[in-house]
Amino acid sequence: MSAPLISVDELTMRFGGLTAVDHLSFDVSEGTIHGLIGPNGAGKTTTFNMISGFYRPTGGRITFAGEPISGLPMHEVARRGLVRTFQHSTLFNELSVIDNVLVGTHMLFPPRLVAAILGRDGASRRAARERAEEALSFFGLHHLADELAGELPHGHQRALGMAIATAARPRAVLLDEPFTGMNGEETRRMMELMRKLKASGVTILIVEHDMQAIMGLCDSITVMSFGRLLAEGTPAEIRRNPKVIEAYLGGTPHAA
Amino acid sequence: MPRASAWTLGWLALAVALVLLPQALSFSQQEILVFLTINVLLVSSYRLLTLTGEWSLGHAVIMGVGAYASALVTKWTGLFVPLSMLVGALTAAAVAWVLSFPLFRMKGFYFLIGSFAAGEIIRLLWKRFQDPFGGAKGLKRIEPMPNLDLGFHHFDFFLPTNYYYFALVAVGICLWLMWRVERSPMGLAFHAVHWQDKLAQASGINVRGYRMLAFVLASGFAGLSGALLAHYIGTINPGSFGVEQMVFILTWAIVGGTSTFYGPILGVVVLTILNEIVLRGMGFEQARPLIYGFILILSVLFLPKGLESLVQGAMARWRVAAPRPAPVEREKQA
Ligand SMILES: Nc1ncnc2c1ncn2[C@@H]1O[C@H](COP(=O)(O)OP(=O)(O)O)[C@@H](O)[C@H]1O
Ligand SMILES: [Mg+2]
């Protein structure tokens, strides 16, 4: 097997006396959809926030494409090609759909002050716009380009969040509970988009508490419970794993 | 008429009106026009700062930094006044850059308080140091703008009309620069930082860097407005850039609204006219800060989106009344 794209090693996060993530290690291979699951309170969001640079880990290491990224601020992690989305529909609600995605192209086409004032950045602006339109088309949002992001229906808002995240052609995206609040049809469409994204070469790490939702989607799964690694394997292996069944059905009040 | 030429015509009409305006005013009104022009730059620079979502209470002091710097540079070196004004602007930007390191460790309310404290420290330095700042009495006999003979017209900048023309050109250029910045991808990043700083950061935007940049740019323009003021009135002191002045800036910005480029300009123009015609006419001039505070509260209560929202509403109605074909045909997808 090739070297993993994302590698989490002995990752630990303490909030005061509470150890939310406890010496967690797992790898994500390039070109796969990897699920990080576990009952509510298992530490998934905390792990996610550490990988994306939102939290600074108490201990342990994270490497991306062989390079250490733990402790880097979020925009530096993004610039290395690892971009996250947010758990709820976090968008620039006051901006148009196309402007939302243009923000996403920021890394590809960083603005330059003097060139912008003198109007010497036409080529870069056009290229950014083309890329933004391409990203919108990919997620089937092209016809909504001029709408206000805050006025889109929920499913489209989630797709827009992914369009923003992928606009700068990241190598990997992190998705936090992307199916929450979606109906069956929206869920099915979102899964299709994820498969399409994977086919375009993007590695996907999904954090999800509803195990059934992502069984059919993931190539491999890491299960967490009480901050620790509980099990790892293919969806079929995870489904049969007695420890996983126990964690979901017995151990916690939030059985899925 | 095609849209482009209608715009050109509109701008031309505005330019002519602005050039002819002093002819319609009395001498004292012409003086007020000079202050108004300078204040348009001041409040517009404040809006640039607020684009990233942080409201500073140090803007009046930063304006003063530009004023003091430009006045002192001409005194020490005899530098040509318009150039020293640029030095003033750069000094204000540099001071803002240094201040931004501690200040942008804070956000929201704490930033507000921090910016106020930083400003008060600068004002204390002005008061404390007789040399070079002149202490509480400030600087007097500041080098005036030298006369200029352009052949067709001899500009004596002691006259408000002539200084107004000079300020108009300077402020016009600055507004154009700010407009270009806001309409660029950089302006979009400012807006992104304002509306959702987490998502902006996740998109690779250095949020703190952009907040600092907006602060530094805005401070440069505010510094220039201070320098324009200093070389016109000829005397400045720490009181010229105190809390009262900051309240005026806030009132102009909030009453006008900050979501459009023209909102704050509308605010300062309307309130200045109100001030001069109504307050001065009725002899309430002394109570200006009090009345401004009152107007501020009224506008927050009854016009929370500012005067600009009235204009936006009127334009929306006008568009409905006279529909134009959409400039770009929307592509409909199956
Ligand atoms: N910022 C925080 N401060 C203190 N405790 C937290 C914080 N974030 C999460 N926790 C705690 O850490 C544990 C793991 O939370 P989280 O990572 O959100 O779990 P999950 O996403 O798997 O539901 C929970 O007990 C939660 O209460
Ligand atoms: Mg969670």
XYZ file of C-alpha atoms and ligand atoms in Angstrom:
618
model
C 0.000 0.000 0.000
C 1.177 3.555 -0.719
C 1.937 6.036 2.051
C -1.239 7.481 3.635
C -2.351 10.971 2.674
C -3.558 11.842 6.168
C -1.858 10.231 9.107
C -3.023 10.732 12.694
C -0.601 9.538 15.328
C -1.273 9.328 19.089
C -3.508 12.396 18.838
C -4.740 13.679 22.200
C -6.971 16.547 23.274
C -7.782 17.464 26.849
C -10.371 20.023 27.907
C -9.490 20.671 31.537
C -9.953 17.311 33.234
C -11.789 15.726 30.316
C -9.837 13.777 27.723
C -11.980 14.177 24.595
C -9.506 12.395 22.324
C -7.098 9.890 23.799
C -4.007 8.718 21.878
C -5.928 8.193 18.665
C -4.089 6.874 15.593
C -5.416 6.141 12.121
C -4.485 6.646 8.449
C -6.454 7.783 5.437
C -5.255 6.504 2.043
C -5.252 8.796 -0.944
C -8.243 8.527 -3.258
C -10.567 6.890 -0.742
C -13.652 7.863 1.195
C -12.841 7.281 4.831
C -15.436 7.386 7.592
C -14.765 8.449 11.175
C -17.740 7.267 13.203
C -18.742 6.752 16.785
C -21.562 7.493 19.217
C -22.303 11.079 20.258
C -19.581 12.498 22.454
C -16.959 10.024 21.161
C -14.616 12.864 20.169
C -15.155 12.922 16.406
C -15.718 16.655 16.053
C -12.750 17.347 18.302
C -10.554 15.108 16.121
C -11.888 16.830 13.034
C -11.116 20.243 14.525
C -7.570 19.210 15.313
C -6.904 17.859 11.832
C -8.282 21.006 10.193
C -6.205 23.274 12.411
C -9.150 24.716 14.306
C -7.851 23.303 17.602
C -4.245 22.874 18.602
C -3.793 19.293 19.861
C -2.675 18.681 23.429
C -0.439 15.906 22.121
C 0.340 13.729 19.131
C 1.062 14.377 15.469
C -0.878 14.860 12.260
C 0.838 14.632 8.896
C -0.609 15.488 5.516
C 1.171 14.181 2.418
C 4.158 13.440 4.633
C 4.352 16.945 6.064
C 3.562 17.692 9.733
C 0.530 19.972 10.048
C -0.427 19.693 13.723
C -0.658 23.102 15.353
C -0.799 25.011 12.069
C -3.602 27.583 11.825
C -6.602 26.563 9.727
C -5.727 28.706 6.696
C -2.253 27.169 6.552
C -3.702 23.664 6.641
C -6.082 24.683 3.850
C -3.232 26.063 1.780
C -1.517 22.682 1.959
C -4.516 21.116 0.255
C -6.647 19.912 3.175
C -9.933 21.824 3.342
C -12.797 21.372 5.785
C -16.511 22.091 5.747
C -18.640 22.937 8.770
C -21.192 20.879 10.652
C -24.113 23.217 9.959
C -24.739 25.079 6.734
C -22.060 27.667 7.336
C -21.991 29.931 4.297
C -21.576 33.588 3.452
C -25.346 34.038 3.574
C -25.222 37.691 2.584
C -23.192 37.034 -0.571
C -24.286 35.552 -3.873
C -23.651 31.886 -4.616
C -20.916 32.692 -7.121
C -19.191 35.059 -4.660
C -19.248 32.291 -2.064
C -17.333 30.019 -4.404
C -15.027 32.850 -5.468
C -13.950 33.094 -1.838
C -13.106 29.414 -2.133
C -10.774 30.128 -5.067
C -8.789 32.554 -2.920
C -5.895 30.133 -2.470
C -5.560 29.452 -6.185
C -5.648 33.139 -7.101
C -4.415 35.191 -4.155
C -5.371 38.864 -4.605
C -2.672 41.466 -5.105
C -3.441 44.983 -3.914
C -1.632 47.162 -6.436
C -2.582 45.011 -9.418
C -6.212 45.123 -8.291
C -6.222 48.927 -8.011
C -4.581 49.370 -11.396
C -6.821 46.780 -13.016
C -3.839 44.598 -13.908
C -5.342 41.425 -12.463
C -7.923 40.802 -15.178
C -6.486 37.431 -16.187
C -6.424 36.184 -12.615
C -9.989 37.390 -11.979
C -11.240 35.682 -15.120
C -9.481 32.444 -14.223
C -10.932 32.567 -10.705
C -14.405 33.091 -12.116
C -14.011 30.210 -14.548
C -12.858 27.919 -11.784
C -15.741 29.040 -9.544
C -18.270 28.360 -12.310
C -16.708 24.975 -12.918
C -17.054 24.118 -9.230
C -20.690 25.256 -9.267
C -21.435 23.122 -12.313
C -19.784 20.128 -10.677
C -22.278 20.334 -7.827
C -25.213 21.209 -10.080
C -25.553 24.742 -8.776
C -24.649 26.711 -11.865
C -28.186 27.970 -12.459
C -28.239 29.458 -8.935
C -25.054 31.526 -9.310
C -26.723 34.890 -8.706
C -28.988 33.853 -5.835
C -28.168 34.808 -2.268
C -26.570 31.851 -0.509
C -28.730 32.336 2.578
C -31.893 31.863 0.529
C -31.057 28.458 -0.958
C -32.862 25.306 0.185
C -30.964 23.190 2.701
C -29.695 20.551 0.285
C -28.318 23.145 -2.081
C -26.660 24.947 0.809
C -24.787 21.785 1.726
C -23.722 21.318 -1.881
C -22.568 24.931 -1.955
C -20.476 24.295 1.150
C -18.743 21.487 -0.757
C -18.322 23.689 -3.832
C -16.578 26.333 -1.699
C -14.355 23.685 -0.111
C -13.332 22.145 -3.416
C -13.025 25.358 -5.451
C -9.299 25.562 -4.808
C -8.752 21.934 -5.932
C -7.733 20.527 -2.545
C -6.225 17.035 -2.328
C -8.525 16.145 0.548
C -11.724 17.455 2.106
C -13.016 16.950 5.624
C -16.801 16.789 5.978
C -18.449 17.037 9.388
C -21.833 15.262 9.512
C -22.753 16.200 5.944
C -26.099 14.369 6.037
C -27.537 15.929 9.179
C -30.969 17.409 8.575
C -31.261 16.004 5.061
C -34.236 14.062 3.753
C -33.800 10.779 1.884
C -33.655 12.341 -1.540
C -31.143 14.995 -0.474
C -29.013 12.336 1.207
C -29.009 10.200 -1.928
C -27.955 13.163 -4.068
C -25.250 14.199 -1.640
C -23.815 10.675 -1.732
C -23.746 10.784 -5.494
C -21.826 14.069 -5.338
C -19.316 12.519 -2.962
C -18.722 9.559 -5.235
C -18.266 11.968 -8.115
C -15.821 13.987 -6.045
C -13.866 10.854 -5.200
C -13.793 9.896 -8.863
C -12.244 13.281 -9.617
C -9.341 12.291 -7.366
C -10.222 14.029 -4.103
C -9.723 12.121 -0.859
C -12.670 12.452 1.529
C -12.779 12.063 5.290
C -16.328 12.048 6.629
C -17.221 12.406 10.286
C -20.634 10.938 10.987
C -22.494 9.640 13.978
C -25.204 7.791 12.052
C -23.378 4.614 11.047
C -25.950 3.369 8.530
C -25.750 6.591 6.517
C -22.204 6.031 5.373
C -21.841 2.257 5.294
C -22.506 2.155 1.577
C -20.268 5.098 0.847
C -16.981 4.521 2.647
C -14.026 2.437 1.533
C -12.764 2.189 5.085
C -13.998 3.186 8.492
C -12.460 4.179 11.824
C -14.705 3.798 14.860
C -14.158 5.894 17.977
C -15.647 5.520 21.417
C -14.897 7.665 24.480
C -12.033 9.349 22.678
C -10.258 6.105 21.767
C -9.923 3.953 18.726
C -12.470 1.142 18.901
C -12.188 -0.582 15.534
C -10.944 -0.149 12.013
C -11.801 -1.868 8.762
C -14.055 -2.095 5.740
C -17.776 -1.401 6.176
C -18.480 -5.146 6.145
C -15.949 -5.798 8.899
C -17.230 -2.898 10.987
C -20.830 -4.050 10.635
C -19.920 -7.465 12.078
C -17.610 -6.191 14.794
C -19.153 -7.027 18.189
C -17.355 -4.152 19.935
C -18.944 -1.696 17.509
C -22.393 -3.193 17.924
C -21.956 -3.018 21.679
C -20.836 0.648 21.579
C -23.761 1.670 19.444
C -26.489 -0.418 21.041
C -25.458 -0.725 24.640
C -22.769 1.558 25.932
C -24.244 5.001 25.377
C -27.636 6.612 25.639
C -27.373 7.946 22.079
C -27.783 4.710 20.147
C -27.999 5.301 16.410
C -29.668 55.948 -23.914
C -27.030 53.248 -23.368
C -26.197 52.617 -19.725
C -22.496 53.452 -19.980
C -23.009 56.914 -21.408
C -25.764 57.616 -18.885
C -23.262 56.900 -16.146
C -20.613 59.109 -17.747
C -23.152 61.901 -18.026
C -24.149 61.469 -14.393
C -20.556 61.631 -13.184
C -19.879 64.660 -15.381
C -22.921 66.444 -13.961
C -21.762 65.653 -10.440
C -18.259 66.966 -11.184
C -19.621 70.217 -12.611
C -21.959 70.618 -9.649
C -19.093 70.075 -7.198
C -16.918 72.623 -9.008
C -19.695 75.232 -9.106
C -20.938 74.534 -5.598
C -18.768 77.115 -3.745
C -20.197 79.904 -5.931
C -23.577 79.302 -4.336
C -22.248 79.497 -0.774
C -21.243 82.216 1.645
C -17.652 82.448 2.892
C -18.400 80.649 6.143
C -20.361 77.992 4.267
C -17.367 77.526 1.974
C -15.245 76.855 5.046
C -17.725 74.250 6.173
C -17.578 72.730 2.703
C -13.838 72.206 3.147
C -14.412 70.403 6.441
C -17.190 68.368 4.890
C -14.911 67.250 2.049
C -12.245 66.177 4.525
C -14.841 64.412 6.655
C -16.120 62.489 3.633
C -12.654 60.971 3.350
C -12.519 60.362 7.088
C -15.822 58.514 7.320
C -15.200 56.566 4.106
C -11.890 55.384 5.491
C -13.763 54.319 8.608
C -16.085 52.221 6.518
C -13.079 50.511 4.896
C -11.980 49.519 8.381
C -15.418 48.149 9.275
C -15.524 45.991 6.121
C -13.829 43.181 8.018
C -16.316 43.522 10.856
C -14.201 45.223 13.497
C -15.231 48.674 14.720
C -12.417 50.773 16.113
C -12.661 53.639 18.588
C -9.200 54.873 17.719
C -9.923 56.243 14.275
C -10.055 59.921 15.291
C -6.662 59.565 16.967
C -5.220 57.863 13.885
C -6.477 60.837 11.898
C -4.562 62.987 14.365
C -1.399 60.948 13.835
C -1.504 61.959 10.174
C -2.135 65.582 11.138
C 0.715 65.775 13.664
C 3.145 63.910 11.422
C 2.501 66.079 8.395
C 2.645 69.310 10.423
C 5.919 68.302 12.089
C 7.541 67.128 8.865
C 6.916 70.474 7.167
C 8.172 72.292 10.232
C 11.397 70.261 10.400
C 12.237 69.786 6.756
C 10.199 72.340 4.841
C 8.939 69.541 2.633
C 6.371 70.551 -0.009
C 3.042 70.365 1.841
C 1.210 67.875 -0.407
C 4.178 65.510 -0.062
C 4.281 65.931 3.699
C 0.587 65.021 3.725
C 1.539 61.732 2.094
C 4.175 61.270 4.784
C 1.417 61.927 7.327
C -0.752 59.261 5.721
C 2.118 56.773 5.705
C 2.915 57.533 9.340
C -0.694 56.922 10.355
C -0.623 53.622 8.429
C 2.657 52.644 10.087
C 1.378 53.456 13.578
C -1.754 51.424 12.815
C 0.407 48.542 11.662
C 2.337 48.510 14.937
C -0.879 48.814 16.969
C -2.525 46.024 15.023
C -0.239 43.405 16.560
C -1.665 43.746 20.068
C -5.125 44.894 18.904
C -5.911 42.011 16.570
C -5.303 39.503 19.288
C -8.751 40.736 20.350
C -12.136 40.708 18.690
C -15.475 42.477 18.992
C -15.989 44.269 22.290
C -12.404 43.771 23.435
C -11.080 45.168 20.182
C -13.333 48.178 20.656
C -11.968 48.837 24.136
C -8.406 48.064 23.080
C -8.543 50.499 20.176
C -9.914 53.185 22.473
C -7.145 52.605 25.007
C -4.463 52.658 22.312
C -5.834 55.964 21.039
C -5.890 57.484 24.497
C -2.264 56.468 25.026
C -1.297 58.298 21.850
C -3.251 61.352 22.992
C -1.475 61.214 26.342
C 1.874 61.192 24.534
C 0.855 64.294 22.592
C -0.139 66.029 25.830
C 2.866 64.852 27.803
C 5.580 65.828 25.349
C 5.861 69.552 24.854
C 8.670 68.777 22.456
C 7.802 67.993 19.683
C 3.998 67.791 20.050
C 3.390 71.101 21.841
C 1.670 69.506 24.819
C -1.963 70.270 25.563
C -1.823 73.430 23.471
C -0.774 71.443 20.456
C 0.862 72.752 17.298
C 0.291 76.276 16.010
C 1.167 78.114 12.817
C 1.283 74.921 10.813
C 2.759 75.483 7.375
C -0.108 76.378 5.020
C -0.484 74.961 1.563
C 1.774 77.127 -0.674
C 0.152 79.180 -3.424
C 0.049 77.676 -6.829
C -0.076 79.423 -10.199
C -1.497 77.216 -12.902
C -1.614 79.938 -15.567
C -5.377 79.911 -15.964
C -5.907 80.346 -12.255
C -3.860 81.524 -9.313
C -4.637 79.288 -6.344
C -4.349 81.023 -3.008
C -5.089 78.145 -0.654
C -5.850 80.472 2.174
C -9.204 80.957 0.494
C -11.611 78.142 1.304
C -12.781 77.773 -2.283
C -9.286 77.003 -3.513
C -8.503 74.664 -0.646
C -11.804 72.975 -1.298
C -10.747 72.255 -4.882
C -7.461 70.842 -3.675
C -9.183 68.684 -1.049
C -11.789 67.612 -3.588
C -9.123 66.240 -5.915
C -7.260 64.489 -3.095
C -10.427 63.014 -1.603
C -11.708 62.034 -5.060
C -8.535 60.057 -5.738
C -8.722 58.383 -2.328
C -12.359 57.394 -2.791
C -11.510 55.937 -6.186
C -8.690 53.895 -4.613
C -10.981 52.598 -1.859
C -13.652 51.747 -4.389
C -11.163 49.781 -6.488
C -9.966 47.852 -3.448
C -13.488 46.981 -2.376
C -14.499 45.841 -5.847
C -11.454 43.582 -6.160
C -10.964 39.993 -4.944
C -9.328 41.598 -1.938
C -12.576 43.385 -1.128
C -14.386 40.068 -1.410
C -11.954 38.613 1.109
C -12.710 41.536 3.467
C -16.420 40.767 3.196
C -15.768 37.064 3.690
C -13.817 37.781 6.877
C -16.696 39.921 8.091
C -19.574 37.532 7.413
C -18.010 34.201 8.378
C -14.469 34.417 9.593
C -14.277 30.659 10.264
C -15.341 29.727 6.755
C -13.049 32.395 5.326
C -10.149 30.896 7.223
C -11.072 27.414 6.107
C -10.879 28.786 2.559
C -7.236 29.643 3.118
C -7.761 33.305 3.994
C -5.429 34.643 6.647
C -8.181 36.301 8.667
C -5.908 38.246 10.987
C -3.765 39.376 8.070
C -6.770 40.766 6.224
C -8.110 42.479 9.337
C -4.710 44.105 9.775
C -4.575 45.107 6.133
C -7.986 46.807 6.234
C -6.985 48.578 9.439
C -3.683 49.798 7.996
C -5.179 50.964 4.695
C -8.055 52.734 6.447
C -5.624 54.384 8.817
C -3.540 55.692 5.919
C -6.588 57.390 4.442
C -7.640 58.717 7.847
C -4.116 60.077 8.321
C -4.397 61.913 5.028
C -7.693 63.444 6.113
C -5.981 64.632 9.285
C -3.141 66.177 7.306
C -5.628 67.913 4.996
C -7.285 69.372 8.073
C -4.053 70.434 9.798
C -2.689 72.435 6.879
C -6.007 74.188 6.451
C -6.852 75.270 9.986
C -3.194 75.775 10.908
C -3.514 74.608 14.508
C -4.182 71.229 16.066
C -4.161 69.910 19.609
C -4.925 66.608 21.364
C -8.503 67.763 21.881
C -9.077 68.011 18.119
C -8.957 64.216 17.873
C -10.719 63.221 21.059
C -13.837 61.316 21.980
C -16.075 64.009 20.557
C -14.574 63.621 17.093
C -14.893 59.832 17.386
C -18.579 60.210 18.257
C -19.037 62.278 15.106
C -17.392 59.608 12.950
C -19.552 56.891 14.480
C -22.705 58.972 14.078
C -22.016 59.718 10.413
C -21.274 56.064 9.707
C -24.227 54.638 11.615
C -26.788 57.199 10.499
C -25.691 56.782 6.882
C -25.236 53.008 7.093
C -22.101 51.035 6.280
C -23.314 48.325 3.943
C -22.843 50.499 0.846
C -19.959 52.652 -0.264
C -22.134 55.773 -0.336
C -23.887 55.193 3.008
C -21.329 56.914 5.260
C -20.926 59.745 2.725
C -24.674 60.244 2.803
C -24.504 60.287 6.582
C -21.824 62.970 6.825
C -23.411 65.146 4.140
C -26.915 65.021 5.582
C -25.783 65.547 9.165
C -23.493 68.426 8.195
C -26.303 70.174 6.361
C -28.609 69.511 9.283
C -25.986 70.792 11.663
C -25.246 73.982 9.783
C -28.749 74.938 8.746
C -30.779 73.731 11.650
C -28.509 73.740 14.684
C -26.462 76.805 13.892
C -29.520 78.659 12.642
C -31.375 77.936 15.856
C -28.363 78.664 18.050
C -27.904 75.083 19.283
C -24.364 74.807 17.980
C -22.849 74.362 21.461
C -24.968 71.295 22.077
C -23.710 69.542 18.955
C -22.184 66.464 20.660
C -25.323 66.020 22.730
C -27.598 66.341 19.742
C -25.406 64.008 17.712
C -25.715 61.415 20.459
C -29.461 61.877 20.373
C -29.576 61.513 16.572
C -27.446 58.392 16.874
C -29.921 56.787 19.274
C -32.909 57.807 17.169
C -31.369 56.391 14.025
C -30.440 53.103 15.699
C -34.039 52.819 16.914
C -35.936 53.976 13.853
C -33.571 53.605 10.909
C -31.289 50.729 11.921
C -30.076 50.176 8.356
C -29.180 53.809 7.860
C -30.074 56.438 5.313
C -28.634 54.171 2.621
C -31.565 51.799 3.134
C -33.918 54.597 2.037
C -31.909 55.035 -1.164
C -31.833 51.286 -1.766
C -35.581 51.136 -1.281
C -36.157 54.007 -3.708
C -33.890 52.415 -6.319
C -35.643 49.076 -5.987
C -39.003 50.772 -6.576
C -37.583 52.652 -9.535
C -36.326 49.390 -11.058
C -39.730 47.792 -10.681
C -41.377 50.838 -12.240
C -38.992 50.888 -15.219
C -37.860 47.318 -15.835
C -34.792 46.771 -17.948
C -33.901 43.520 -19.652
C -31.534 41.580 -17.404
C -27.949 42.293 -18.467
C -27.030 38.619 -18.532
C -29.427 35.926 -19.648
C -29.532 33.360 -16.901
C -28.627 29.905 -18.004
C -31.392 27.531 -17.060
C -30.393 23.982 -16.386
C -32.575 20.970 -16.514
N -14.604 23.033 23.469
C -14.852 22.054 24.377
N -14.660 22.285 25.684
C -14.893 21.311 26.597
N -15.321 20.077 26.298
C -15.548 19.780 25.000
C -15.322 20.755 23.978
N -15.621 20.186 22.772
C -16.009 18.941 23.048
N -15.961 18.673 24.375
C -16.279 17.391 25.016
O -15.458 16.430 24.412
C -16.183 15.233 24.196
C -16.160 14.881 22.722
O -16.967 15.799 22.014
P -17.095 15.807 20.430
O -15.741 15.792 19.837
O -17.981 16.934 20.068
O -17.823 14.433 20.143
P -18.609 13.915 18.851
O -18.370 14.866 17.734
O -18.044 12.576 18.622
O -20.045 13.850 19.234
C -17.581 15.459 24.746
O -17.622 14.936 26.053
C -17.700 16.962 24.758
O -18.573 17.375 25.780
Mg -19.865 16.089 16.534
